[in-house]
Amino acid sequence: MLLKVDNIHVYYGAIHAIKGISFEVNEGETVALIGANGAGKSTTLKTISGLMHPKSGSIQFCDKDITHMEAYRLVSLGLAHVPEGRHIFLQMTVQENLEMGAFTSKGNFDAALEHVFTLFPRLKERRKQVGGTLSGGEQQMLAMGRALMISPKLLMLDEPSMGLAPILVEQIFSIIRDLRKAGTTILLVEQNAGMALDIADRAYVLETGKITLSGTGEELAHSDKVKKAYLGG
Ligand SMILES: Nc1ncnc2c1ncn2[C@@H]1O[C@H](COP(=O)(O)OP(=O)(O)O)[C@@H](O)[C@H]1O
Ligand SMILES: [Mg+2]
């Protein structure tokens, strides 16, 4: 098991955002976490990546207890988090953004850069362009490319399709599909349940801080409850 989240409770002050969720991600799997706005998806990813810490419960990553570990240490353990809203460096060029992604990594920088440029030829064409002038889809590619510079053991993506035109959503999902095929372990958070369930080996439904359903992507895509609540009937 690569990641094991065990009965975590997470708060924002008095707000009890995550109410005892447990799930796991095995090596090579793509696991989706779906749920409505405010369900606790981003909080879950922020807690795994060490930006927040649970009040109780535990998180294991690569057989290590990471429950109280700081975010920067988790990056060096191979945990990559592409946050909601991308957060690229707007004044830096594409290539400089990718260099920042590799900052904590000891691996071979040139090989990592070549690999990212192979996955995202668009970034290669635009490597001298500053981040702020990229389109939304290109910024998402850059945020994902930056995370991939550390050759992560686990790639966590928070709503990669958010705010993108349908054609760009297709492109981003096609890249996620390629990463999955190449063996990358992925934890994908999405409001776009249809696309996420289509790509996921397994998935969990999160509702107001609790997991209410789980199964293979296919099982959930055919569940009446999921169809009604998340797939538009
Ligand atoms: N910075 C914050 N301060 C207080 N409450 C927050 C904060 N961020 C999120 N929340 C609350 O925590 C809950 C889960 O939010 P979030 O994890 O962002 O949901 P999702 O990503 O599924 O839309 C929501 O009720 C939200 O209002
Ligand atoms: Mg969110």
XYZ file of C-alpha atoms and ligand atoms in Angstrom:
261
model
C 0.000 0.000 0.000
C 1.444 3.360 -1.009
C -0.923 5.659 0.886
C -3.163 4.784 3.788
C -5.436 7.370 5.353
C -6.901 6.055 8.596
C -9.866 7.707 10.302
C -8.641 11.321 10.073
C -10.487 14.273 11.553
C -9.508 17.718 10.255
C -10.684 21.107 11.501
C -10.504 24.740 10.446
C -10.777 26.275 13.900
C -14.200 25.122 15.094
C -15.272 23.850 11.663
C -15.103 20.066 11.504
C -14.283 19.669 7.791
C -13.185 16.004 7.652
C -15.113 13.618 9.878
C -13.210 10.378 10.130
C -12.367 9.314 6.600
C -10.299 6.242 5.694
C -9.082 5.149 2.288
C -6.018 3.842 0.548
C -4.111 4.112 -2.708
C -2.036 1.202 -3.990
C 0.991 1.539 -6.202
C 0.084 2.056 -9.868
C -3.572 2.839 -9.144
C -5.575 5.858 -10.179
C -7.993 6.655 -7.373
C -10.642 9.349 -7.641
C -12.231 11.321 -4.833
C -15.463 12.857 -6.036
C -17.957 15.069 -4.278
C -19.815 18.360 -4.389
C -18.300 21.748 -3.675
C -17.446 21.945 0.035
C -17.410 18.168 0.608
C -13.809 18.243 1.850
C -11.849 17.078 -1.180
C -9.209 19.828 -1.126
C -8.899 19.607 2.652
C -8.147 15.895 2.297
C -5.348 16.553 -0.207
C -3.954 19.437 1.868
C -3.865 17.145 4.900
C -2.058 14.372 3.017
C 0.512 16.805 1.647
C 1.261 18.249 5.089
C -0.230 21.712 4.565
C -2.720 20.866 7.313
C -2.627 18.201 10.027
C -5.391 16.007 11.405
C -6.532 16.367 14.993
C -6.791 12.583 15.173
C -6.252 9.599 12.916
C -3.143 8.773 10.934
C -1.649 8.861 7.454
C 0.956 6.421 6.152
C 2.943 6.956 2.960
C 5.522 4.397 1.750
C 5.280 2.637 5.120
C 6.151 5.837 7.006
C 3.889 7.648 9.435
C 3.544 11.081 7.818
C 0.630 12.315 9.948
C 2.580 15.241 11.378
C 5.266 15.627 8.753
C 5.877 19.005 7.125
C 5.020 19.598 3.489
C 8.595 20.189 2.297
C 9.721 16.835 3.696
C 6.848 15.076 1.987
C 7.943 16.477 -1.359
C 11.343 14.865 -0.907
C 9.596 11.565 -0.083
C 7.969 11.727 -3.523
C 4.570 13.217 -2.780
C 3.479 15.797 -5.372
C 0.394 17.980 -4.900
C -1.010 20.087 -7.723
C -3.337 22.411 -5.816
C -6.679 23.765 -6.893
C -6.167 26.964 -8.884
C -2.732 25.897 -10.161
C -0.477 28.417 -8.375
C 2.265 28.659 -10.952
C 4.813 31.487 -10.783
C 3.218 34.046 -13.090
C 6.356 36.165 -13.635
C 8.639 33.236 -14.365
C 9.004 31.480 -17.688
C 7.694 27.987 -18.293
C 11.187 26.551 -17.968
C 11.908 28.484 -14.758
C 8.647 27.198 -13.283
C 9.729 23.646 -14.101
C 13.155 24.291 -12.557
C 11.423 25.357 -9.326
C 9.602 22.005 -9.336
C 12.928 20.195 -9.409
C 14.447 22.339 -6.669
C 14.140 19.725 -3.935
C 14.956 16.773 -6.135
C 18.350 15.146 -6.408
C 17.456 13.328 -9.632
C 18.660 14.101 -13.112
C 17.234 17.483 -14.003
C 17.706 17.311 -17.792
C 16.056 13.913 -18.061
C 13.104 15.085 -15.962
C 12.719 18.185 -18.129
C 12.840 16.116 -21.327
C 10.232 13.755 -19.889
C 7.897 16.640 -19.032
C 8.394 18.182 -22.486
C 7.533 14.815 -24.063
C 4.290 14.675 -22.080
C 3.494 18.331 -22.770
C 4.916 19.375 -26.167
C 3.014 22.656 -25.740
C 5.207 23.547 -22.769
C 8.325 22.898 -24.799
C 7.160 25.274 -27.532
C 6.472 27.904 -24.865
C 9.373 27.323 -22.527
C 10.559 30.944 -22.751
C 7.076 32.420 -22.267
C 6.135 33.756 -18.808
C 3.540 31.789 -16.854
C 1.073 34.659 -16.549
C 0.588 34.842 -20.310
C -0.364 31.168 -20.698
C -3.977 30.084 -21.215
C -5.803 28.310 -18.375
C -5.201 24.910 -19.932
C -1.504 25.625 -20.440
C -1.198 26.813 -16.825
C -2.745 23.520 -15.696
C -0.238 21.628 -17.863
C 2.573 23.673 -16.323
C 1.368 22.997 -12.774
C 1.222 19.263 -13.550
C 4.579 19.353 -15.347
C 6.164 21.083 -12.366
C 4.846 18.383 -10.025
C 6.192 15.678 -12.346
C 9.719 17.149 -12.213
C 10.300 15.207 -8.964
C 9.157 11.921 -10.626
C 6.653 11.542 -7.794
C 5.635 8.245 -6.222
C 2.158 9.749 -5.818
C 0.689 12.558 -7.905
C -2.273 14.323 -6.297
C -4.355 16.473 -8.631
C -6.954 18.872 -7.226
C -9.664 19.590 -9.803
C -7.394 19.749 -12.858
C -10.394 20.402 -15.114
C -11.761 23.347 -13.151
C -12.617 26.380 -15.263
C -11.374 24.864 -18.526
C -13.240 24.719 -21.833
C -14.465 21.198 -22.734
C -11.753 20.647 -25.330
C -9.036 21.467 -22.793
C -10.693 19.235 -20.206
C -10.407 16.415 -22.770
C -6.716 17.240 -23.290
C -5.929 17.290 -19.580
C -7.732 13.983 -19.034
C -5.952 12.443 -21.979
C -2.634 13.385 -20.344
C -3.798 11.913 -17.018
C -4.713 8.743 -18.918
C -1.187 8.634 -20.432
C 0.394 9.117 -16.990
C -1.758 6.290 -15.623
C -0.727 4.011 -18.493
C 2.925 4.825 -17.811
C 2.422 3.547 -14.243
C 2.109 6.821 -12.307
C 0.094 6.462 -9.101
C -2.565 9.166 -9.068
C -5.016 10.521 -6.510
C -7.477 12.622 -8.482
C -9.968 15.012 -6.915
C -12.770 16.132 -9.206
C -16.196 17.701 -9.285
C -16.347 16.400 -12.865
C -17.457 12.961 -11.651
C -18.107 11.498 -15.103
C -14.570 12.058 -16.370
C -12.995 11.058 -13.063
C -14.924 7.772 -12.740
C -14.138 6.949 -16.346
C -10.396 7.143 -15.695
C -10.253 5.767 -12.131
C -9.463 2.207 -11.079
C -11.268 2.923 -7.817
C -13.159 5.857 -6.400
C -14.647 7.258 -3.214
C -17.589 9.621 -2.814
C -17.087 12.327 -0.211
C -20.130 14.066 1.326
C -19.745 16.760 4.003
C -16.518 15.304 5.327
C -17.446 11.603 5.185
C -16.951 8.839 2.647
C -20.410 7.558 1.752
C -19.628 5.223 -1.159
C -16.664 3.439 -2.641
C -15.994 0.979 -5.423
C -14.379 0.615 -8.803
C -14.801 3.570 -11.149
C -17.180 1.472 -13.197
C -19.299 0.394 -10.223
C -19.735 3.958 -9.066
C -20.464 5.241 -12.567
C -23.370 2.773 -12.678
C -24.624 3.379 -9.155
C -28.077 5.000 -9.079
C -27.072 7.254 -6.229
C -23.990 8.559 -8.051
C -25.924 8.950 -11.302
C -28.588 10.993 -9.566
C -26.309 13.179 -7.451
C -23.217 13.625 -9.634
C -23.849 12.584 -13.209
C -26.960 14.611 -13.988
C -29.531 11.796 -13.701
N -9.676 28.170 5.024
C -10.835 27.682 5.487
N -11.376 28.164 6.628
C -12.542 27.673 7.113
N -13.265 26.718 6.519
C -12.782 26.215 5.386
C -11.546 26.668 4.792
N -11.324 25.965 3.655
C -12.380 25.123 3.539
N -13.236 25.267 4.559
C -14.485 24.505 4.770
O -14.175 23.128 4.851
C -15.116 22.356 4.120
C -14.425 21.552 3.051
O -13.849 22.445 2.074
P -12.958 21.928 0.866
O -12.046 20.873 1.351
O -12.366 23.112 0.218
O -14.064 21.264 -0.077
P -13.992 20.837 -1.610
O -12.578 20.858 -2.052
O -14.596 19.455 -1.643
O -14.851 21.813 -2.362
C -16.143 23.353 3.586
O -17.223 23.386 4.486
C -15.409 24.660 3.594
O -16.284 25.723 3.758
Mg -11.691 21.919 -3.568
